[in-house]
PDB file of C-alpha atoms and ligand atoms in Angstrom:
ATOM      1  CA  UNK A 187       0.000   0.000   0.000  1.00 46.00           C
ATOM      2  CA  UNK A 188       1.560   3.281  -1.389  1.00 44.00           C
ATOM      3  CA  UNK A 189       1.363   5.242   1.917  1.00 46.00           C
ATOM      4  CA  UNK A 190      -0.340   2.220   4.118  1.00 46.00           C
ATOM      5  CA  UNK A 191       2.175   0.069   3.029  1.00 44.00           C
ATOM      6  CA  UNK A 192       5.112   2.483   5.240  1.00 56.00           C
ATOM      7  CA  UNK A 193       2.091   2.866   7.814  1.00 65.00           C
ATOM      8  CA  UNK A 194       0.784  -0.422   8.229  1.00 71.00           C
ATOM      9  CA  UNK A 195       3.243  -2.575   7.838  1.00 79.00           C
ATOM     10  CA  UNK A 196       1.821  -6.273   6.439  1.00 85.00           C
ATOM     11  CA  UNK A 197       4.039  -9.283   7.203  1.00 84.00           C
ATOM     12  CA  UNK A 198       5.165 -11.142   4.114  1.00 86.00           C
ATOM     13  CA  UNK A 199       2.966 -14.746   3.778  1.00 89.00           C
ATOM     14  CA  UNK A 200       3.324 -17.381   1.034  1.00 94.00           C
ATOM     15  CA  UNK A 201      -0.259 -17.917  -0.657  1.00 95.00           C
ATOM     16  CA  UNK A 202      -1.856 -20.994   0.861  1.00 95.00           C
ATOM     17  CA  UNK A 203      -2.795 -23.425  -1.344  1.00 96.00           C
ATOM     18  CA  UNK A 204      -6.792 -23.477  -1.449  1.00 96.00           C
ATOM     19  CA  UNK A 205      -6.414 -19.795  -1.703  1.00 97.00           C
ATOM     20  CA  UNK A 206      -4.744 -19.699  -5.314  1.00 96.00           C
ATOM     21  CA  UNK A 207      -8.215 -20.353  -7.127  1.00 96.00           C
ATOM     22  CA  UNK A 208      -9.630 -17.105  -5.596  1.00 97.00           C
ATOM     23  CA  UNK A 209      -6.602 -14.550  -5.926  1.00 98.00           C
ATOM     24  CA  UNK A 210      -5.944 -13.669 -10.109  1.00 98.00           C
ATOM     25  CA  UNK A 211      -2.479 -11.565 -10.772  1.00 98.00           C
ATOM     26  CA  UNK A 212      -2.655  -9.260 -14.018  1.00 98.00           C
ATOM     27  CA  UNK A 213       0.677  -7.458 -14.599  1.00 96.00           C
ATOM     28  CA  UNK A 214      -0.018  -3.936 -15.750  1.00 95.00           C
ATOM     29  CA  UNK A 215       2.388  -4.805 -18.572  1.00 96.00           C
ATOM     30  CA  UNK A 216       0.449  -7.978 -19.801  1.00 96.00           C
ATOM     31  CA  UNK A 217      -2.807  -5.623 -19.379  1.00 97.00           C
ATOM     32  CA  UNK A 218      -1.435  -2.585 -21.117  1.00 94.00           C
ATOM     33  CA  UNK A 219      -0.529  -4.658 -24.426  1.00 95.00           C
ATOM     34  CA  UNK A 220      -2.849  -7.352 -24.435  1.00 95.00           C
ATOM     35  CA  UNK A 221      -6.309  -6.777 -22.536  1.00 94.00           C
ATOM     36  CA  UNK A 222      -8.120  -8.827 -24.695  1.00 94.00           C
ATOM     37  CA  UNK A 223      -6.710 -11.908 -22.949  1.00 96.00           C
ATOM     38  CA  UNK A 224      -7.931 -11.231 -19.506  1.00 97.00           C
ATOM     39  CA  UNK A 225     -11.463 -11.792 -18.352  1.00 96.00           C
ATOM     40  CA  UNK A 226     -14.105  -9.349 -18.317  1.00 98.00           C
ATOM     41  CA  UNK A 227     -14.836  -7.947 -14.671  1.00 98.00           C
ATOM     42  CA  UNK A 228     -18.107  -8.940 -14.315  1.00 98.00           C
ATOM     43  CA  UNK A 229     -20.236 -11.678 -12.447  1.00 98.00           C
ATOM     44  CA  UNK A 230     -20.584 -14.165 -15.024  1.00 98.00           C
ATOM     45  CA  UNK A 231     -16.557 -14.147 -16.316  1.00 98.00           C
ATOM     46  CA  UNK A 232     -15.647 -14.033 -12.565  1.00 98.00           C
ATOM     47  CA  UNK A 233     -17.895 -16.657 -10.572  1.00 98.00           C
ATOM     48  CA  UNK A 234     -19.825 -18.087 -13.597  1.00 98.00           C
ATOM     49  CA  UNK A 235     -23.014 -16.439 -11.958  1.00 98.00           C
ATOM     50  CA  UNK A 236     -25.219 -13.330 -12.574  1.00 98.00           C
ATOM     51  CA  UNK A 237     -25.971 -12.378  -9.049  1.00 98.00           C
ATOM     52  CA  UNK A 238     -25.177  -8.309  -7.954  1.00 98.00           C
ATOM     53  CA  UNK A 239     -21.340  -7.766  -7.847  1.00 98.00           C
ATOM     54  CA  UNK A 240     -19.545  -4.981  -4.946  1.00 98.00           C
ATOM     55  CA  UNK A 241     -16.203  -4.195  -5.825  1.00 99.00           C
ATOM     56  CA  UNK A 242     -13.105  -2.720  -3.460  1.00 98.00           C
ATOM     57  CA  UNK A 243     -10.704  -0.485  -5.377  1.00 98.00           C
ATOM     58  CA  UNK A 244      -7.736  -0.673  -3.441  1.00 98.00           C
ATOM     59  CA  UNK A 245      -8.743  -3.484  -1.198  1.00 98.00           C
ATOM     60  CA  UNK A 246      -5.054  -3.856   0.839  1.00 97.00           C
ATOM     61  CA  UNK A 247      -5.464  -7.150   3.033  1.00 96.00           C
ATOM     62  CA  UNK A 248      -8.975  -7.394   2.837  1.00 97.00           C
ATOM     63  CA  UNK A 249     -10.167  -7.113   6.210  1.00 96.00           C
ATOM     64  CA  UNK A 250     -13.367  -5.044   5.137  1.00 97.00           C
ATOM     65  CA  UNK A 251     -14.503  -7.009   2.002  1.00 98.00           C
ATOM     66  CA  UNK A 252     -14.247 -10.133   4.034  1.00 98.00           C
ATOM     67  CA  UNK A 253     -16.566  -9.312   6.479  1.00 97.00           C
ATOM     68  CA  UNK A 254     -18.703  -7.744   3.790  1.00 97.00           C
ATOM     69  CA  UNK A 255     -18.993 -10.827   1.900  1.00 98.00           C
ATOM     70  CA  UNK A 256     -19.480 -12.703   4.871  1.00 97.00           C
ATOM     71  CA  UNK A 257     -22.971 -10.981   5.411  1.00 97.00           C
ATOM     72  CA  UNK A 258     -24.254 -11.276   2.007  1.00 98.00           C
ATOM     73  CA  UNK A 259     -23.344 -15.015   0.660  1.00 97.00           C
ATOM     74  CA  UNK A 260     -25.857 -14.283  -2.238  1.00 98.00           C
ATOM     75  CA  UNK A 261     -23.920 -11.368  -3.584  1.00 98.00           C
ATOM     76  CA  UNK A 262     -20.077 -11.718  -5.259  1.00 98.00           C
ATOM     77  CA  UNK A 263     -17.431  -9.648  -4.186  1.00 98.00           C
ATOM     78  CA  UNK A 264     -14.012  -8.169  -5.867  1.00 99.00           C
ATOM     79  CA  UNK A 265     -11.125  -6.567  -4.519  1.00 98.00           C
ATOM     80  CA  UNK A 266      -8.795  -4.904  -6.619  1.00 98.00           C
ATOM     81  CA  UNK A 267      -5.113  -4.724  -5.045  1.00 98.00           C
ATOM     82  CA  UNK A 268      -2.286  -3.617  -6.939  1.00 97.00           C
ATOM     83  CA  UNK A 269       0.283  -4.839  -3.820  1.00 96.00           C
ATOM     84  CA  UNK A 270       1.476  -8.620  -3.810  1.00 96.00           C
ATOM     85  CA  UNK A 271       1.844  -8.871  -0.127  1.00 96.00           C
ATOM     86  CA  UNK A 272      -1.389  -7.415   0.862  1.00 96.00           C
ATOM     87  CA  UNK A 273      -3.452  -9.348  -1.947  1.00 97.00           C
ATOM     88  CA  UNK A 274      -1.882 -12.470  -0.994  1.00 97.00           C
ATOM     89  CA  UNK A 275      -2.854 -11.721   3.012  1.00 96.00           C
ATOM     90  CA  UNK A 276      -6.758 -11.280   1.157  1.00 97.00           C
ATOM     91  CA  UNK A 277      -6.814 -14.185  -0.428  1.00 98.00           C
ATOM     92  CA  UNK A 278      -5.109 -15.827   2.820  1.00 98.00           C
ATOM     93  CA  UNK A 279      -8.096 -14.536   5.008  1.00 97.00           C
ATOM     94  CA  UNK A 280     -10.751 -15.616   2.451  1.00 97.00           C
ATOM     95  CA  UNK A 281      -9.941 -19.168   2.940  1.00 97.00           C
ATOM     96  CA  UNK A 282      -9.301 -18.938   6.795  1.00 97.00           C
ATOM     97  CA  UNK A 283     -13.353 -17.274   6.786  1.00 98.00           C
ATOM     98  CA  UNK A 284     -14.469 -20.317   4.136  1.00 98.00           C
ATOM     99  CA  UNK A 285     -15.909 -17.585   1.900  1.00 98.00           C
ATOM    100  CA  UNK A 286     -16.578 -18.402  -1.934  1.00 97.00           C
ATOM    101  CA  UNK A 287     -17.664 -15.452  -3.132  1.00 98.00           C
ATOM    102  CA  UNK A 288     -15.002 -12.808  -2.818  1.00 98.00           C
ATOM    103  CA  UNK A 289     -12.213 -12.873  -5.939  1.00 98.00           C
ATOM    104  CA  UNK A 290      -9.231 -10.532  -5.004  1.00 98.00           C
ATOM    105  CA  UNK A 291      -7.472  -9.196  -8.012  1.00 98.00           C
ATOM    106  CA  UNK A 292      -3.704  -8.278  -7.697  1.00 98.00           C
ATOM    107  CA  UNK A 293      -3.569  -5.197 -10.478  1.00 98.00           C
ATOM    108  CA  UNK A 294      -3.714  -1.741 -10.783  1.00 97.00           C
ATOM    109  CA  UNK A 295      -7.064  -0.362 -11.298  1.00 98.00           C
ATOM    110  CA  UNK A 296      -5.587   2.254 -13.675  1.00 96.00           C
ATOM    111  CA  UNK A 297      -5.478  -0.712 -16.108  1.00 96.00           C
ATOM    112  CA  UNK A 298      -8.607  -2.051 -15.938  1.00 97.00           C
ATOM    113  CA  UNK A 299     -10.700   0.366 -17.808  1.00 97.00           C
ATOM    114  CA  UNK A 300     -11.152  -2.137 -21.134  1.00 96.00           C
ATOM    115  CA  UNK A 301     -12.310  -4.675 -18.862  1.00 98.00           C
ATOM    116  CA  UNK A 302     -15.000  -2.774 -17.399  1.00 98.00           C
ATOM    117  CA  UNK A 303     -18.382  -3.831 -18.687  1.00 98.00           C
ATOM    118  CA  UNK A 304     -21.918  -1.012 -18.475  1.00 98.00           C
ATOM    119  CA  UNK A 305     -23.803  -1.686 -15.832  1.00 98.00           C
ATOM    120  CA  UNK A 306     -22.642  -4.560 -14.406  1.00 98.00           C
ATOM    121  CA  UNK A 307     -21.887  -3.083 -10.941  1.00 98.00           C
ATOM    122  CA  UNK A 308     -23.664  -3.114  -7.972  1.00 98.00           C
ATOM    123  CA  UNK A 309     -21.419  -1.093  -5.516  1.00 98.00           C
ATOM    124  CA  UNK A 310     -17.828   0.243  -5.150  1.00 99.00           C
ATOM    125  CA  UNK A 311     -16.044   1.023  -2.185  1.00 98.00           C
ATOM    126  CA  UNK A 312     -13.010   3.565  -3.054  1.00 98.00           C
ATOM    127  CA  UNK A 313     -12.008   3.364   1.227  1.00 98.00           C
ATOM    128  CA  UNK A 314      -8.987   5.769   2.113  1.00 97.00           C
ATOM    129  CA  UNK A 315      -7.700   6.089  -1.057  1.00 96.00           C
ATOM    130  CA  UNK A 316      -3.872   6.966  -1.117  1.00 93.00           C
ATOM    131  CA  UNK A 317      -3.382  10.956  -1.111  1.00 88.00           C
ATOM    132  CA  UNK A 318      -1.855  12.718  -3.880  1.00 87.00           C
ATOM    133  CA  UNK A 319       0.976  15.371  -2.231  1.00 82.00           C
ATOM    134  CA  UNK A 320       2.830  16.513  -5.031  1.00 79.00           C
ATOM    135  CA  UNK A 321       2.065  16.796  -8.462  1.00 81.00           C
ATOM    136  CA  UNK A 322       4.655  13.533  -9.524  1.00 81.00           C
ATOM    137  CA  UNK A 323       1.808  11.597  -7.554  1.00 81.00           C
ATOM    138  CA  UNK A 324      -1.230  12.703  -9.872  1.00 88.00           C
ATOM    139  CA  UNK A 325      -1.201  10.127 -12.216  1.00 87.00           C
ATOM    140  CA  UNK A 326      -1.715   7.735  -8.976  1.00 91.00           C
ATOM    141  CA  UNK A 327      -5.060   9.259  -8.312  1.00 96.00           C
ATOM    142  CA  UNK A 328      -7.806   7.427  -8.664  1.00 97.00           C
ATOM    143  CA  UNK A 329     -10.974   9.855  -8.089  1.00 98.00           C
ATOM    144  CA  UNK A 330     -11.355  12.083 -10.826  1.00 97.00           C
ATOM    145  CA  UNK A 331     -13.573  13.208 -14.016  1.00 97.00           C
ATOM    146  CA  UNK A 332     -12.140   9.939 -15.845  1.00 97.00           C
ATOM    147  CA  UNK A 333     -12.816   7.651 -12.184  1.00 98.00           C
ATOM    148  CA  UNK A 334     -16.801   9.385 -12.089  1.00 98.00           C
ATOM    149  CA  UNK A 335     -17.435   7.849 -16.149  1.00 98.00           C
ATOM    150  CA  UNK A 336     -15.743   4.850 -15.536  1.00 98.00           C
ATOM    151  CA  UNK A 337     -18.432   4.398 -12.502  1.00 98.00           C
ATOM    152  CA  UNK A 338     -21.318   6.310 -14.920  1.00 98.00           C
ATOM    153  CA  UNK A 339     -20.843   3.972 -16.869  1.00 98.00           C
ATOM    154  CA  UNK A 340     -20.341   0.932 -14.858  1.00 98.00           C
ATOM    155  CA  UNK A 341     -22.641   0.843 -11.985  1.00 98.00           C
ATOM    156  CA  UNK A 342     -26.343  -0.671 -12.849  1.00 98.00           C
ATOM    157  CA  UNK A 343     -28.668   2.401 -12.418  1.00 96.00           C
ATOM    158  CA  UNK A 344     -29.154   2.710  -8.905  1.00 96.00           C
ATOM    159  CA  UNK A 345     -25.718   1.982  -8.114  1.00 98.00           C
ATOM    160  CA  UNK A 346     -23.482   3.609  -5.711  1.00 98.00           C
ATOM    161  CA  UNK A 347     -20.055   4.567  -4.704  1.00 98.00           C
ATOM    162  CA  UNK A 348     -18.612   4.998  -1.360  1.00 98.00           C
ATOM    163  CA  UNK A 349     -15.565   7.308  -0.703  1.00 98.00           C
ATOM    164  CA  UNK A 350     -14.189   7.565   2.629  1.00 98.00           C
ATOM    165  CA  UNK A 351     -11.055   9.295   3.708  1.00 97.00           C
ATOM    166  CA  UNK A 352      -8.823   9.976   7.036  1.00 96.00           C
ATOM    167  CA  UNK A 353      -8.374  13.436   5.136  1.00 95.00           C
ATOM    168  CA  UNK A 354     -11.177  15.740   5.679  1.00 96.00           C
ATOM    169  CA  UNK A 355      -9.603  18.012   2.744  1.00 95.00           C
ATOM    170  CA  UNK A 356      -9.323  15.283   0.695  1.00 96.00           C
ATOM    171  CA  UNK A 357     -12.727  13.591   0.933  1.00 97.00           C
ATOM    172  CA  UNK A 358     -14.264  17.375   0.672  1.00 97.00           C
ATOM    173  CA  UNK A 359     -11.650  17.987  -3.010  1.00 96.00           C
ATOM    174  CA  UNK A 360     -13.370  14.553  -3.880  1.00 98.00           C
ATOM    175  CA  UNK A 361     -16.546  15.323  -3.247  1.00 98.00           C
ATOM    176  CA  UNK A 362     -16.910  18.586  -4.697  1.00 98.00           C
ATOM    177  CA  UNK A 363     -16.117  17.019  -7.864  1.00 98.00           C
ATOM    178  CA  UNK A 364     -19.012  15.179  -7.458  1.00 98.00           C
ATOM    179  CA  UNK A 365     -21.256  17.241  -6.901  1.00 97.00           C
ATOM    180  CA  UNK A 366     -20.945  18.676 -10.136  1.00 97.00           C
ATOM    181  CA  UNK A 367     -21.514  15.614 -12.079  1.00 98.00           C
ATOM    182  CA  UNK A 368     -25.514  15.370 -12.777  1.00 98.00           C
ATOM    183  CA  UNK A 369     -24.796  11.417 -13.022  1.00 98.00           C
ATOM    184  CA  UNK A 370     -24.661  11.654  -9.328  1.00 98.00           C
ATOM    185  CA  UNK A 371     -26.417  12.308  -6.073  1.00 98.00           C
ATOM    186  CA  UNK A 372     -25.221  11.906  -2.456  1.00 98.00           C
ATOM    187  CA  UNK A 373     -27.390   9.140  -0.989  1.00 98.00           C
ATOM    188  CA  UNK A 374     -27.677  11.166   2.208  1.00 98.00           C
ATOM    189  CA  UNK A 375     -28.744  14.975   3.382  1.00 97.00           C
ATOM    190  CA  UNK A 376     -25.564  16.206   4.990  1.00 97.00           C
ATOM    191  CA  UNK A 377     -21.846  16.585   3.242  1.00 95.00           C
ATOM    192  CA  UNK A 378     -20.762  13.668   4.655  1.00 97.00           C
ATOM    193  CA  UNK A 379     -21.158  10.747   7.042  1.00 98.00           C
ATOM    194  CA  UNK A 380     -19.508   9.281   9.956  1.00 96.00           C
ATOM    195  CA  UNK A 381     -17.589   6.002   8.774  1.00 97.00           C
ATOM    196  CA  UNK A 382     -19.023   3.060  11.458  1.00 95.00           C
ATOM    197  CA  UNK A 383     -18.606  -0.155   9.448  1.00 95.00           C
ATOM    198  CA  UNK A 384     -18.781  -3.954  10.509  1.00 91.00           C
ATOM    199  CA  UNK A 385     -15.421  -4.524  10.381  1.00 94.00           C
ATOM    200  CA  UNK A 386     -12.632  -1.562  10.461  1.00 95.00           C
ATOM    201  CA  UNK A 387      -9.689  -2.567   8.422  1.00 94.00           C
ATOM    202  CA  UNK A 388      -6.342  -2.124   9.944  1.00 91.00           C
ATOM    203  CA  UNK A 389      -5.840   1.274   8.113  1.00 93.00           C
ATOM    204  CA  UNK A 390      -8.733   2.459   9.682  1.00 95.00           C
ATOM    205  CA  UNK A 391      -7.678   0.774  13.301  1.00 95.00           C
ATOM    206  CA  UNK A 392      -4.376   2.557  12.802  1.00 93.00           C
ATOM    207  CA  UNK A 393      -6.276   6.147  12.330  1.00 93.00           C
ATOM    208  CA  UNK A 394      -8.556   5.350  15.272  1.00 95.00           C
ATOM    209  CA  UNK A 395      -6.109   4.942  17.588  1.00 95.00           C
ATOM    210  CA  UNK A 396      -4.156   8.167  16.721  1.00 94.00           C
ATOM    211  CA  UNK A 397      -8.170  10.172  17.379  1.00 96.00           C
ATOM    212  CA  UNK A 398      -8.393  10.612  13.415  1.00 95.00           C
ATOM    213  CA  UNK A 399     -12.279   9.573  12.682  1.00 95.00           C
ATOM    214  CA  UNK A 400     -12.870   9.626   9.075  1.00 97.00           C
ATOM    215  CA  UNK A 401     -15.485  10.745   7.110  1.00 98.00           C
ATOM    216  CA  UNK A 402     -17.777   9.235   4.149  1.00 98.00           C
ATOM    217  CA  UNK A 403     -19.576  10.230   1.409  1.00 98.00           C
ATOM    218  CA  UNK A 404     -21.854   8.238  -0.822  1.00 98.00           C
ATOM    219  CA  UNK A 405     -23.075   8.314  -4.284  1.00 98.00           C
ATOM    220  CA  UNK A 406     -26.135   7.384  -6.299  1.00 98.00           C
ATOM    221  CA  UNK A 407     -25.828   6.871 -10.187  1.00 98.00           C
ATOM    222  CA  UNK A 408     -28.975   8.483 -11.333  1.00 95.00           C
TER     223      UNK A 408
HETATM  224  C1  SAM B 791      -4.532   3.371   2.360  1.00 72.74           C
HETATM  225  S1  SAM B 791      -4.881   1.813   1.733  1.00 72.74           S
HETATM  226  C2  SAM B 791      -6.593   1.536   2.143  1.00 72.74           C
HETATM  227  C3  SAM B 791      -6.968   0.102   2.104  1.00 72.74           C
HETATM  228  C4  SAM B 791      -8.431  -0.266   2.363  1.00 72.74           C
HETATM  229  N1  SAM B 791      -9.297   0.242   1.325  1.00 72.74           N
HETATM  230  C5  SAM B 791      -8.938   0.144   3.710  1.00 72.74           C
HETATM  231  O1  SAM B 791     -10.101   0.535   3.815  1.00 72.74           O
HETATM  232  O2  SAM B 791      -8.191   0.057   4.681  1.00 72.74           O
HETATM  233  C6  SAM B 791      -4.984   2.149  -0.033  1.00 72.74           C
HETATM  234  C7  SAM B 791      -4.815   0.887  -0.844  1.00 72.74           C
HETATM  235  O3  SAM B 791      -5.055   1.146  -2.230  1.00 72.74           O
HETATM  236  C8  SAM B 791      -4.093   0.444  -2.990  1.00 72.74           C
HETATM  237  N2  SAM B 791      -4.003   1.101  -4.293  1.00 72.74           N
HETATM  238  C9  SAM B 791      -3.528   2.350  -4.542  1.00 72.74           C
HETATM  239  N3  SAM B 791      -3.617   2.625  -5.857  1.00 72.74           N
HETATM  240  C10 SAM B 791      -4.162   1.525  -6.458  1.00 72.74           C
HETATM  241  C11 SAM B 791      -4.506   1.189  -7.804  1.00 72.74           C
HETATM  242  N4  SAM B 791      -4.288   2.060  -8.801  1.00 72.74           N
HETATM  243  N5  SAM B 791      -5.046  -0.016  -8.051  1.00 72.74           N
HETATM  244  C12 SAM B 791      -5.261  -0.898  -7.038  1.00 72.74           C
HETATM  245  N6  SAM B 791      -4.949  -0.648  -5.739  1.00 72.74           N
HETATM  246  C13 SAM B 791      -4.421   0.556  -5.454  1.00 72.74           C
HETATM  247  C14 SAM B 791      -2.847   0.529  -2.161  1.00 72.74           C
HETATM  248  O4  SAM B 791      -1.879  -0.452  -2.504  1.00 72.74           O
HETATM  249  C15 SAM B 791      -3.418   0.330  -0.764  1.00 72.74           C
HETATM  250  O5  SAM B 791      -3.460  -1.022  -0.398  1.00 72.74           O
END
């Protein structure tokens, strides 16, 4: 994880082997030349199913899909990781909770774009995205006018996307782009929301326990 990784450190683990069916590991190099060889991200090329499909940009070690998927057996879920160690940890922890409907994906969502099929997603979590400091660092952002068609076109109508940040600043630059888009609508009355989910991954636990609370917004795809 970019800036999680020098934060929250995750030990190095070997993949176990019942785990290797659920973790896939696209190069951005093999992606960039040939997409046409990789599967389509969608319910049917992932699980051989049609049911609704939530996907985690930027997943880390999983700790919040998990225990998503874990409520909702009838639903599939995807996290996208572009770090080895921490996708490997996912994939670890999806076998350790016996959970079959959770696919982690070890690439970088940059990538991904010609895989992307309309309206085929349910719900996206983009959860403490890495800041961008300097300007070197733009081309590592994820949320912006490119991110908001990729999800215009993506999510089923009805479909939403949750941003949360540790950076009030950040999550208030994200959302103001938003709110310009007539694609979208917050789901909710005020700016933002508090951030109380089942499960708190350790990035979160990590803020927590320094007093940072973070904050949420959520959008509808009109
Ligand atoms: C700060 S961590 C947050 C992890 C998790 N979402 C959570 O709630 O704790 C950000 C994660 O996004 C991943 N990431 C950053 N850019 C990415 C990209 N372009 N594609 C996939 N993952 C990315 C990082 O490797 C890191 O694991």
């Amino acid at each position: 994880m970019a800036r999680g990784r020098h934060i929250v450190r995750v030990k190095p683990r070997e993949l176990v082997a019942e785990a290797a069916e659920f973790l896939l590991d696209w190069t951005a190099e093999e992606l960039w030349k040939a997409p046409g060889q990789f599967s389509k991200l969608t319910s049917e090329a992932l699980f051989g199913n049609s049911r609704a499909i939530e996907v985690e940009i930027g997943s880390s070690t999983g700790e919040f899909l998990c225990a998503l998927a874990q409520t909702a057996p009838e639903r599939n879920f995807l996290g996208i990781e572009v770090t080895k160690r921490a996708a490997i940890e996912a994939a670890n922890q999806l076998v350790e909770m016996n959970l079959k409907n959770v696919r982690i994906l070890r690439a970088n969502f940059k990538f991904l774009g010609p895989l992307l099929q309309p309206e085929t997603w349910d719900r996206v979590y983009l959860h403490f995205p890495d800041p961008v400091h300097k300007h070197r660092d733009e081309r590592k952002r994820i949320f912006d006018r490119g991110f908001l068609d990729q999800m215009a076109s993506v999510l089923v109508k009805g479909g939403a996307v949750s941003v949360v940040s540790d950076k009030p600043d950040y999550l208030a630059e994200m959302l103001a782009l938003a709110e310009k888009d007539a694609r979208f609508e917050r789901t909710h009355a005020t700016r933002t929301l508090e951030f109380e989910p089942i499960t708190k991954s350790r990035f979160q636990r990590f803020w927590e326990r320094k007093g940072i609370r973070p904050g949420r917004f959520v959008l509808r795809k009109v």
